[in-house]
mmCIF file of C-alpha atoms and ligand atoms in Angstrom:
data_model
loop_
_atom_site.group_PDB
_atom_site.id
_atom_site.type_symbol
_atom_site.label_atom_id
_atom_site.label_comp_id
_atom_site.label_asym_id
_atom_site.label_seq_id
_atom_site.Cartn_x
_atom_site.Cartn_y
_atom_site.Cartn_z
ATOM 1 C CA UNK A 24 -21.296 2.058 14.831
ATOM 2 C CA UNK A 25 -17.498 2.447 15.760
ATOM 3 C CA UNK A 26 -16.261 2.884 12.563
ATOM 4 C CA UNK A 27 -13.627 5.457 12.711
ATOM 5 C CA UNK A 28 -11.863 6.947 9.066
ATOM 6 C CA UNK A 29 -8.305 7.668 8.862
ATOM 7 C CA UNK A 30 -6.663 9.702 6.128
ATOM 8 C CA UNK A 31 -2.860 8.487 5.351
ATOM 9 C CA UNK A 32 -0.550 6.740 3.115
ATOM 10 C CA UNK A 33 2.186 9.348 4.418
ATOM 11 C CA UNK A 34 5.685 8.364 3.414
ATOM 12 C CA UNK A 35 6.613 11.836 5.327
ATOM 13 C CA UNK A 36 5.026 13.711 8.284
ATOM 14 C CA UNK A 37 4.707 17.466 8.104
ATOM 15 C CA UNK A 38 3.274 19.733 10.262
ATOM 16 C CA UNK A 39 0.841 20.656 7.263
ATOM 17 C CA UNK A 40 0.055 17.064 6.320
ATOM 18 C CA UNK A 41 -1.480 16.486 10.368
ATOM 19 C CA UNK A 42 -3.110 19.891 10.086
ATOM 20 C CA UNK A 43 -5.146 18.828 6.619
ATOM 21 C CA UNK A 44 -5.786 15.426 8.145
ATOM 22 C CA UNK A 45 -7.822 17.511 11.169
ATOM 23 C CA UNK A 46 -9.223 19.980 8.589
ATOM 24 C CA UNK A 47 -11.231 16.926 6.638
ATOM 25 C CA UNK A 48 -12.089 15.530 9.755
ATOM 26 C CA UNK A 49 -10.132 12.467 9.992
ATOM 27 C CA UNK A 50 -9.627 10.946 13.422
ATOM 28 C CA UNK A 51 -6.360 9.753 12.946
ATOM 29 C CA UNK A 52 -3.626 8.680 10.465
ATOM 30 C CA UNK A 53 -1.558 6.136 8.650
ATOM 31 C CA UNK A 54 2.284 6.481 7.479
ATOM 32 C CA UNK A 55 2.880 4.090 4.817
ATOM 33 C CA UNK A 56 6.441 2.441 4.896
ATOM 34 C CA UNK A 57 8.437 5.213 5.816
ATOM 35 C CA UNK A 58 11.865 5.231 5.343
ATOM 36 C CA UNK A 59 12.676 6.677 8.775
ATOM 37 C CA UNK A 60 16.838 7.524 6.990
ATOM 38 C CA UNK A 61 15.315 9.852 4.466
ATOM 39 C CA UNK A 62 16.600 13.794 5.546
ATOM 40 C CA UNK A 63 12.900 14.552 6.330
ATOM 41 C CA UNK A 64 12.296 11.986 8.775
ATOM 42 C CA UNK A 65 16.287 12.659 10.093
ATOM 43 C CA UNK A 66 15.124 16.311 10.588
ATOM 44 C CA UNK A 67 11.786 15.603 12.084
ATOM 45 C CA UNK A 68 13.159 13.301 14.733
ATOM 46 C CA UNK A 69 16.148 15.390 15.539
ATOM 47 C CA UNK A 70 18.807 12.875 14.688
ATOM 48 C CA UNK A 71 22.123 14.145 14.458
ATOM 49 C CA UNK A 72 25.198 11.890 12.964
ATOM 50 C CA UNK A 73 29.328 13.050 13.714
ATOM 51 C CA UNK A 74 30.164 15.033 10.670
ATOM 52 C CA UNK A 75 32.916 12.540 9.991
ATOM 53 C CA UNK A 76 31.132 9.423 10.402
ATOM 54 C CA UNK A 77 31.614 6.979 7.510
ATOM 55 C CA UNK A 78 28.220 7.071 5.559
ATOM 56 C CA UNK A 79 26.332 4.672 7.197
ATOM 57 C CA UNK A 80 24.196 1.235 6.103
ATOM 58 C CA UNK A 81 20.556 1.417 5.380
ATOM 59 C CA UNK A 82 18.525 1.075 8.209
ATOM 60 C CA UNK A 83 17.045 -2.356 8.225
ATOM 61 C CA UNK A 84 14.785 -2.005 11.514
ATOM 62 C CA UNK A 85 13.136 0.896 13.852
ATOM 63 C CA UNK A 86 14.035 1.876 17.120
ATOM 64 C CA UNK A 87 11.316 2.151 19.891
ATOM 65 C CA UNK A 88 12.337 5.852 20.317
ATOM 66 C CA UNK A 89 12.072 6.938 16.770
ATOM 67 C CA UNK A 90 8.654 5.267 16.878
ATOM 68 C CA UNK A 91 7.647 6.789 20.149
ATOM 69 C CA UNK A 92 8.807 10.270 18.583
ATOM 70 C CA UNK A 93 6.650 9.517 15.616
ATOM 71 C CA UNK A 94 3.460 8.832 17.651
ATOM 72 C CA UNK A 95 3.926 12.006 20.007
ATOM 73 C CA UNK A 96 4.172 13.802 17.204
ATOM 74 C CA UNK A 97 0.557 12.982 15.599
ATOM 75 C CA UNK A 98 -0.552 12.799 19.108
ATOM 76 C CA UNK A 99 0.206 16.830 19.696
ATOM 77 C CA UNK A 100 -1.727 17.485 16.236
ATOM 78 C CA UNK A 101 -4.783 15.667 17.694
ATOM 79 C CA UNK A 102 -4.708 12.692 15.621
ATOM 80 C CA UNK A 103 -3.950 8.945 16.521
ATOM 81 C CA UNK A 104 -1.223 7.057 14.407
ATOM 82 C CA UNK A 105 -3.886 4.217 13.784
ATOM 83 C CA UNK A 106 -1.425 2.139 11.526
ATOM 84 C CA UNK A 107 2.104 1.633 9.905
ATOM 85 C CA UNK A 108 1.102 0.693 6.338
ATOM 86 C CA UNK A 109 4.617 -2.054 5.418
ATOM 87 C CA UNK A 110 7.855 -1.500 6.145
ATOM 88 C CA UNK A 111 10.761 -0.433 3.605
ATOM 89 C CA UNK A 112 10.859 -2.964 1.474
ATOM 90 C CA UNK A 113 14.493 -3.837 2.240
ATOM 91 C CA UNK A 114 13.371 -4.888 5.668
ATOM 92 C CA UNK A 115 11.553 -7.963 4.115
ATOM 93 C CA UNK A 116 12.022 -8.793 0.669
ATOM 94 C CA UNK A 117 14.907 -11.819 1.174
ATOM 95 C CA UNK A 118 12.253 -13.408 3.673
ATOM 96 C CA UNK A 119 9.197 -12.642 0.822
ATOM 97 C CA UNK A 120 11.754 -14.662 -1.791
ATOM 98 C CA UNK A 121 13.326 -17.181 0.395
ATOM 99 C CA UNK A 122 16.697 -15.588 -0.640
ATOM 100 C CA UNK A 123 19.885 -16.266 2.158
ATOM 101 C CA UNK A 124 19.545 -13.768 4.484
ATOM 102 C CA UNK A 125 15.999 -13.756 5.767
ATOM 103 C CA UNK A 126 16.887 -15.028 9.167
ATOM 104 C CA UNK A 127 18.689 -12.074 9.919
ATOM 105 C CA UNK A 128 15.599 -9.871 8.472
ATOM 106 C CA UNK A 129 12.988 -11.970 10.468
ATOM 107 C CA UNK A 130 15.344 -11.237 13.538
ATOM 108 C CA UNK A 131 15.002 -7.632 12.324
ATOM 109 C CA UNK A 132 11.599 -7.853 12.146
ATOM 110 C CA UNK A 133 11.065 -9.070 15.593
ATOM 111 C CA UNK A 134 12.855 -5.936 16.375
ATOM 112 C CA UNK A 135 10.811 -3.946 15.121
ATOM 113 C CA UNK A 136 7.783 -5.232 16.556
ATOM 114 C CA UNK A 137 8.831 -4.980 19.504
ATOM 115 C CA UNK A 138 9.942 -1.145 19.169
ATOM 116 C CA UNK A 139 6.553 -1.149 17.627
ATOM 117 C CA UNK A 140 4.763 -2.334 20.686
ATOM 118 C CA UNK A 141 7.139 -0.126 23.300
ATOM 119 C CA UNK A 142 5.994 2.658 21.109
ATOM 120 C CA UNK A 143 1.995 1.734 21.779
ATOM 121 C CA UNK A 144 1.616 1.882 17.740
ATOM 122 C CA UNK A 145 -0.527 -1.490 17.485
ATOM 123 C CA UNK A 146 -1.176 -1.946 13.869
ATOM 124 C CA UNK A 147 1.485 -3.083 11.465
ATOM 125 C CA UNK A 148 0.126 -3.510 7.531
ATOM 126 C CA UNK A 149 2.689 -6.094 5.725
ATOM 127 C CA UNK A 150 1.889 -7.584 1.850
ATOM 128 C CA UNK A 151 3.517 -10.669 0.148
ATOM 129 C CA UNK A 152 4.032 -8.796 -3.078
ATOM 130 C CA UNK A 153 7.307 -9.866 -4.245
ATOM 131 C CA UNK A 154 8.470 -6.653 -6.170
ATOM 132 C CA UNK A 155 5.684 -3.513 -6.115
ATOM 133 C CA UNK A 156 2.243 -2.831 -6.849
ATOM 134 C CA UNK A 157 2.228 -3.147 -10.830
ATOM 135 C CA UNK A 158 0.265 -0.594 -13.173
ATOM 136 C CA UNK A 159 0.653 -0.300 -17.107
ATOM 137 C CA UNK A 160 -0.498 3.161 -16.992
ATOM 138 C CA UNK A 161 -0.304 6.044 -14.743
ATOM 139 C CA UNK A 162 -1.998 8.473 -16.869
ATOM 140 C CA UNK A 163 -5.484 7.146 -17.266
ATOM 141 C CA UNK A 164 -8.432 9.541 -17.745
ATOM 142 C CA UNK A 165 -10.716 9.134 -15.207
ATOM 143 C CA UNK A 166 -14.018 11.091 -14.884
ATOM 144 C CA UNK A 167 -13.497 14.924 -15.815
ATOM 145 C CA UNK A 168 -10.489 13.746 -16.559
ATOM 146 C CA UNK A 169 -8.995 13.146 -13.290
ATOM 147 C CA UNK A 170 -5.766 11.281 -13.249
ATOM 148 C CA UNK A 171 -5.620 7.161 -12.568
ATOM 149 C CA UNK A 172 -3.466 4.238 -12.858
ATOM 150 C CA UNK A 173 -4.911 1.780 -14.611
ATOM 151 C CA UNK A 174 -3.734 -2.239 -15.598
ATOM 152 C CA UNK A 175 -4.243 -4.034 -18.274
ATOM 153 C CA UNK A 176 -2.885 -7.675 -18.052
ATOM 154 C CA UNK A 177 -2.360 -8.280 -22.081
ATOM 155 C CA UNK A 178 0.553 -5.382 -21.483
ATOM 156 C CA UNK A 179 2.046 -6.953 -18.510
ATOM 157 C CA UNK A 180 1.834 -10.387 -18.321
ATOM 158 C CA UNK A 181 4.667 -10.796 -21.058
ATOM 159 C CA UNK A 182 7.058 -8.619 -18.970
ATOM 160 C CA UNK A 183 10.441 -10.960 -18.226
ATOM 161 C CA UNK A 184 12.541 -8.766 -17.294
ATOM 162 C CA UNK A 185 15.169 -10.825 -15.459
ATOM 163 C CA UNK A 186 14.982 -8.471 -12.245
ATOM 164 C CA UNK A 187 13.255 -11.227 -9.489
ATOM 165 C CA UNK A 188 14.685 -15.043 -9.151
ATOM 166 C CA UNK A 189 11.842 -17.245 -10.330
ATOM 167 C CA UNK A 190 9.440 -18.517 -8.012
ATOM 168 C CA UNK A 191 6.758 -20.921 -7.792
ATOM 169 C CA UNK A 192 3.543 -20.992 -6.067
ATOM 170 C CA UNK A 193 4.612 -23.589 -3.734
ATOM 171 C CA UNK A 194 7.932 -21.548 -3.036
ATOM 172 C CA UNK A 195 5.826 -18.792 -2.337
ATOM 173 C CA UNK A 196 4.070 -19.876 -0.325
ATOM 174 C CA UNK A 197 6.996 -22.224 1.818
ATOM 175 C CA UNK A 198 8.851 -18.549 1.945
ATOM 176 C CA UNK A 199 5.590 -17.258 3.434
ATOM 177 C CA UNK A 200 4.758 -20.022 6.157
ATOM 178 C CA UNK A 201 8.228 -19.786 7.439
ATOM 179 C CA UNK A 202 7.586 -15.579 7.905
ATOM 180 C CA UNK A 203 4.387 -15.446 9.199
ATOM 181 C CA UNK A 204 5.169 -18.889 12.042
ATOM 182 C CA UNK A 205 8.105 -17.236 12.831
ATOM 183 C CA UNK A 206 7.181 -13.565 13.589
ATOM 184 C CA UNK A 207 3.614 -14.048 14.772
ATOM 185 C CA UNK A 208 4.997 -15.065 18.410
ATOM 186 C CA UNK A 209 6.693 -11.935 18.963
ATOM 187 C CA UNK A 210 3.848 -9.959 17.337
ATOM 188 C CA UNK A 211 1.715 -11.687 20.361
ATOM 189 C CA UNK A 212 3.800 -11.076 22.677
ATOM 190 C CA UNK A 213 4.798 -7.285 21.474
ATOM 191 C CA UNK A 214 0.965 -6.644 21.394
ATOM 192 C CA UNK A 215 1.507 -5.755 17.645
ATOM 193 C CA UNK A 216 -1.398 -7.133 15.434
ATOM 194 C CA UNK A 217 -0.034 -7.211 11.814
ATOM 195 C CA UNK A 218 -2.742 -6.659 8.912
ATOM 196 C CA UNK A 219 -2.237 -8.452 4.953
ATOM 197 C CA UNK A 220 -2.962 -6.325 2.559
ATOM 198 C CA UNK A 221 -3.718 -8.392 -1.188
ATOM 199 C CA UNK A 222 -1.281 -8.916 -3.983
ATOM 200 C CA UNK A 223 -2.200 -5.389 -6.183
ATOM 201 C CA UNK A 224 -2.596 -7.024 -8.952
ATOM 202 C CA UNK A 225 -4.164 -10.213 -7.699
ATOM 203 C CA UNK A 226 -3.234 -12.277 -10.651
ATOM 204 C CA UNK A 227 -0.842 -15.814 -10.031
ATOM 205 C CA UNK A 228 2.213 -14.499 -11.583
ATOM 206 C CA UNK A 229 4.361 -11.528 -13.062
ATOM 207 C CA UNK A 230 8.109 -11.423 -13.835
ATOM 208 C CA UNK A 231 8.683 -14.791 -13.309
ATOM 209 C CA UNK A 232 6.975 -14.885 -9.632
ATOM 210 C CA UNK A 233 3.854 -16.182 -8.493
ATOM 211 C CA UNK A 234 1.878 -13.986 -6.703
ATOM 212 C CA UNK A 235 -0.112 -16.126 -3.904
ATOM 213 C CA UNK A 236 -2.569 -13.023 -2.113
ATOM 214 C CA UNK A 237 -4.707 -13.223 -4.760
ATOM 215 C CA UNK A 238 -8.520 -14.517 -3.627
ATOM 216 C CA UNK A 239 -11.088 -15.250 -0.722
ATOM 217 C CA UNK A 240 -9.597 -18.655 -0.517
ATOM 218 C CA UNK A 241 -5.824 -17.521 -0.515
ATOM 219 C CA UNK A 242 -6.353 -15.315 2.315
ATOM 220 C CA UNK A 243 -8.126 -18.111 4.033
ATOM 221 C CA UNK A 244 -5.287 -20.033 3.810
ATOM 222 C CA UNK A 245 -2.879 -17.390 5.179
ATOM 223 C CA UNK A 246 -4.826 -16.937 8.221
ATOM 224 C CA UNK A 247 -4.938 -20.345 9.043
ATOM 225 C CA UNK A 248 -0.851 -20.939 8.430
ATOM 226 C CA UNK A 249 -0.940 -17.791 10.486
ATOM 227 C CA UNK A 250 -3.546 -18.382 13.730
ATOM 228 C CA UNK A 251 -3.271 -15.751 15.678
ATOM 229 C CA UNK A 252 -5.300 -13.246 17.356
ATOM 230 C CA UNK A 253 -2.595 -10.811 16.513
ATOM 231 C CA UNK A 254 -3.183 -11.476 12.754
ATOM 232 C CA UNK A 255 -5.937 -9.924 10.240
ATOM 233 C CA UNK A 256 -6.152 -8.293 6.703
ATOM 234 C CA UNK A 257 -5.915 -5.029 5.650
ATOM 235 C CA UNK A 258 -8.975 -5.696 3.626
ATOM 236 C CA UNK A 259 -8.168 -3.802 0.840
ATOM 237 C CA UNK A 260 -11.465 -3.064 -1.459
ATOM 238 C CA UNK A 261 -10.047 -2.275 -4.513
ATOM 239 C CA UNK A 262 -7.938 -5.327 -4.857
ATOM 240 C CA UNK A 263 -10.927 -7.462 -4.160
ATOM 241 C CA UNK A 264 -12.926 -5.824 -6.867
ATOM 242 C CA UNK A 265 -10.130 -6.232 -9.507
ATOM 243 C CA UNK A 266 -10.721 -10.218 -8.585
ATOM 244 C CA UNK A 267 -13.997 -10.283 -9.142
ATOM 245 C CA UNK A 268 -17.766 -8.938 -9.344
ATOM 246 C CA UNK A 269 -18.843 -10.342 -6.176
ATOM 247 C CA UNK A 270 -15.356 -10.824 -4.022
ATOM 248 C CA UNK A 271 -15.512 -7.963 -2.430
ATOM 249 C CA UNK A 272 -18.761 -8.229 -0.641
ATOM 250 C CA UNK A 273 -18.089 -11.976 0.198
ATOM 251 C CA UNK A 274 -14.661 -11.298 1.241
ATOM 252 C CA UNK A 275 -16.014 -8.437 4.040
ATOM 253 C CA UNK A 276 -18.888 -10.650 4.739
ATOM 254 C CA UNK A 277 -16.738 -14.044 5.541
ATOM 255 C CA UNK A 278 -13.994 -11.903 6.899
ATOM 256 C CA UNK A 279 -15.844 -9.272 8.903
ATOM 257 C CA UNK A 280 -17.625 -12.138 10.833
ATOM 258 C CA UNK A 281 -14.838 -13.744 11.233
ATOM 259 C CA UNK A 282 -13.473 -11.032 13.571
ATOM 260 C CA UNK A 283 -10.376 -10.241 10.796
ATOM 261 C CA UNK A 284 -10.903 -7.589 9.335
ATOM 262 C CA UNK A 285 -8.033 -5.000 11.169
ATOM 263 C CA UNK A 286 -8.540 -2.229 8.909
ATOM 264 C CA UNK A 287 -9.962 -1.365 4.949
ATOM 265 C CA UNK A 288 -8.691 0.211 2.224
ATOM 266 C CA UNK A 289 -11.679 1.776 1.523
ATOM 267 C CA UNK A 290 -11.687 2.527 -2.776
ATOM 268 C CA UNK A 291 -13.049 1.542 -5.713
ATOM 269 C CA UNK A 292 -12.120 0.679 -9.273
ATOM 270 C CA UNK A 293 -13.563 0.090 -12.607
ATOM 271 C CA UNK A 294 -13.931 -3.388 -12.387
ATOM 272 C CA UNK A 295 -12.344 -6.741 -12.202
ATOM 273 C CA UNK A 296 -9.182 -8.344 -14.176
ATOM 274 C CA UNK A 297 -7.819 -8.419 -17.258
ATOM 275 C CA UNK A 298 -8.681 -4.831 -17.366
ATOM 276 C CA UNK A 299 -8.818 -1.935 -14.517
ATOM 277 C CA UNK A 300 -8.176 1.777 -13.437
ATOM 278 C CA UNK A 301 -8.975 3.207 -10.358
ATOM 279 C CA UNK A 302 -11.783 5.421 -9.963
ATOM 280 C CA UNK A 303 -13.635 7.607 -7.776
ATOM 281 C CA UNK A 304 -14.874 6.147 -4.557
ATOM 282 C CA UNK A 305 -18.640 7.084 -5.720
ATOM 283 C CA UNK A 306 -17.951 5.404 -9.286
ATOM 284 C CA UNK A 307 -16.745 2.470 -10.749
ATOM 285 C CA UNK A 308 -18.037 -1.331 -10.376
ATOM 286 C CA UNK A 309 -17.887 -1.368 -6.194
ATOM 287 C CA UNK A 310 -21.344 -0.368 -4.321
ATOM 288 C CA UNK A 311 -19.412 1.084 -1.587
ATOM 289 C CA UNK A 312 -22.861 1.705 0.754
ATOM 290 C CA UNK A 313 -23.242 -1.865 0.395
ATOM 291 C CA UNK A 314 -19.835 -2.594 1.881
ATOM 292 C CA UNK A 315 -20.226 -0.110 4.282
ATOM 293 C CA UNK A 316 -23.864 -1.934 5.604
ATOM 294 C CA UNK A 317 -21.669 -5.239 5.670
ATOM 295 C CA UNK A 318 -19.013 -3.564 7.660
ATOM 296 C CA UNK A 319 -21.853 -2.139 10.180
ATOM 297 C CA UNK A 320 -23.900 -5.298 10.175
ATOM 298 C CA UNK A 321 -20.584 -7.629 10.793
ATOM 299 C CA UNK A 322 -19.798 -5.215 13.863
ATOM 300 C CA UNK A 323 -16.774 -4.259 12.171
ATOM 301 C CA UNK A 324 -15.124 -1.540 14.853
ATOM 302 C CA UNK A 325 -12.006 -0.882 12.692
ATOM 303 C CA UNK A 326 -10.806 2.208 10.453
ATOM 304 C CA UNK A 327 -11.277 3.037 7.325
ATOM 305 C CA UNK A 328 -8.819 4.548 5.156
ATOM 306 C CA UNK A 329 -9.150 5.904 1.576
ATOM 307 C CA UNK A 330 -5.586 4.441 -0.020
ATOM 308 C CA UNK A 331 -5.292 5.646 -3.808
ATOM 309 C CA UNK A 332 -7.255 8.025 -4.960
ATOM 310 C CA UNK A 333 -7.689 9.909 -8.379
ATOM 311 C CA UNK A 334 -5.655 12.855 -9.139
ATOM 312 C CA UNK A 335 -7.851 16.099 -9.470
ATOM 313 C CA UNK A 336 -7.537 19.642 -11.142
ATOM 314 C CA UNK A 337 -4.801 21.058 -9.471
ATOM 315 C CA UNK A 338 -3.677 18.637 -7.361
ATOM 316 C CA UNK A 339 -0.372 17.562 -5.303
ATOM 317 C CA UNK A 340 1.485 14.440 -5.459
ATOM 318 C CA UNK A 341 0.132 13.362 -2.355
ATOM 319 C CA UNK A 342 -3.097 14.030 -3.642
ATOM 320 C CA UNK A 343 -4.628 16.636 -1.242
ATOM 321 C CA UNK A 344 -8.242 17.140 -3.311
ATOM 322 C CA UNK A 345 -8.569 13.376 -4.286
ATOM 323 C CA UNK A 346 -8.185 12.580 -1.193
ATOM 324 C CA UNK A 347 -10.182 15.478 0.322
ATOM 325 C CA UNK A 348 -12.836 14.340 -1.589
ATOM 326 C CA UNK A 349 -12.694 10.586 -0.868
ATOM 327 C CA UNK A 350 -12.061 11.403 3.295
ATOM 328 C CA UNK A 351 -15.285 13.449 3.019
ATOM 329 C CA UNK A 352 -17.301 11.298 1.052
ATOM 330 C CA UNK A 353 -16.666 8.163 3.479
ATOM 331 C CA UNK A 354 -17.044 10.546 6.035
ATOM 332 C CA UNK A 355 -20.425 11.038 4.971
ATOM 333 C CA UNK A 356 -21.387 7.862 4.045
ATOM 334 C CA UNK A 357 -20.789 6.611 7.505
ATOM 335 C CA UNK A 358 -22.806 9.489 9.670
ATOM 336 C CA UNK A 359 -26.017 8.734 6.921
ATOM 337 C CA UNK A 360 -26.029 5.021 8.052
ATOM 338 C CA UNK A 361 -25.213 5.969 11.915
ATOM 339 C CA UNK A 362 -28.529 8.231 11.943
ATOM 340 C CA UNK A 363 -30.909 5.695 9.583
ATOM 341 C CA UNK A 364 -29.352 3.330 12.231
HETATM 342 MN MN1 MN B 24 -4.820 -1.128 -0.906
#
């Protein structure tokens, strides 16, 4: 087995945060959309602006040297930078909505991946989610009364709250066909492989907007608009769950044997829609050592990563014991089926 397990959803790097990733044992790390203009980033890659220079425009694509920086920087701690989780969502969301403008982001975007691939980072995780990742509660009790989000659609699906143009199914998907034919080239050519992650929640609208990444078939469909070998899912195992009972383990068996499975979220949650909250990775309605036989038995050579993660006693925003606990448990899961083989 090849199965490697990251720990990441860094929006910052710290020397701390690469430190705690060794001390749990992770073999490498994933920054999730960082917003390389925020003072931390500006500090960590020694960027320095004139004093009188007029404040300056949102960045709207990364440089190869920024990214090169970044990677060195893990690289020194010991640690591979296995993935960039999305990028800021101002990078994309006019080409996500079919709004004017998304030419000049998808000529961004081919930017990037290019910096991307001059900088040897070789993963890029994108979504189709038209706003954010929707929850109704962020103060669930979980076991022990750890901390989760939870989503119940009664609560949301009402919500009209003006913010998002309307948009069909078919628009969403037009708005994604003309994204993913148009950057896939350069991803090919840039050696960048870019990895879907699900709509989170997977249900076919909210505000006004469909929401097309929502099942098996749905991601069957965006491959195929999208045929490339440069193009996979970031197979995320929580949002497959909150389809279904069974999705989950269909979706890594068809997937994983289909060679496109880049990387997994690897979580769990209470069950499928109307009604979920995330739990802990050895709770709630996923058997994760049955996933984790599919993943071995489909050859799957990927990462795992553990994504969300309950908040425990004590813990930091981040979540440093949550995900302590999670990094450790998949850890463990993992070595168990190496030696039974
Ligand atoms: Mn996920």
């Amino acid at each position: 087995m090849a199965i490697r397990v990251s720990v990441g959803q860094f929006r910052e790097l710290h020397d701390e945060d690469l430190a705690f990733a060794r001390q749990i044992g992770a073999s490498g790390v994933g920054i999730n959309k960082p917003n390389l203009d925020s003072p931390a980033w500006t500090a960590l890659l020694g960027k320095q602006f004139p004093a009188s220079a007029a404040p300056r425009a949102p960045m709207q694509r990364w440089e190869a040297m920024d990214l090169i920086n970044i990677r060195t920087y893990v690289e020194n701690a010991g640690l591979t930078l296995d993935c960039i989780e999305g990028v800021p969502r101002n990078f994309i969301e006019k080409a996500v909505l079919g709004l004017p403008g998304r030419d000049a982001q998808i000529e961004n975007f081919h930017y990037t991946l290019r910096s991307m691939g001059r900088a040897g980072i070789r993963i890029l995780g994108y979504n189709w989610i038209p706003d954010q990742v929707w929850r109704t509660t962020r103060s669930g009790v979980g076991r022990g009364g750890a901390k989760v989000t939870g989503y119940d659609h009664a609560l949301a699906e009402p919500v009209r709250s003006g913010a998002l143009p309307p948009q069909s199914e078919a628009q969403m998907w037009d708005n994604y066909s003309y994204f993913i034919r148009a950057v896939l080239p350069v991803a090919e050519e840039a050696g960048v492989t870019l990895a879907l992650h699900p709509d989170d929640p997977p249900v076919p609208e909210l505000d006004g907007v469909a929401r097309i990444m929502r099942s098996p078939e749905a991601f069957a469909r965006a491959l195929a608009i999208g045929d490339s070998p440069n193009h996979g899912l970031n197979f995320c195992m929580g949002c497959f769950a909150e389809m279904g009972p069974t999705e989950v383990y269909e979706g890594l068996e068809r997937f994983g044997r289909a060679g496109k499975l880049v990387y997994v979220h690897f979580r769990n949650v209470t069950g499928p829609l109307p009604c979920f909250a995330e739990s802990f990775v050895d709770e709630g309605a996923t058997d994760v050592v049955r996933c984790l036989k599919i993943l071995r038995d489909v050859g799957f050579d990927g990462f795992l990563i553990d994504d969300h993660v309950p908040h425990m006693v004590g813990d930091t925003v981040w979540g440093h014991r949550g995900r302590a606990y999670a990094t450790g448990y998949i850890k463990g899961m993992v070595r168990v089926l190496e030696a039974l083989g």
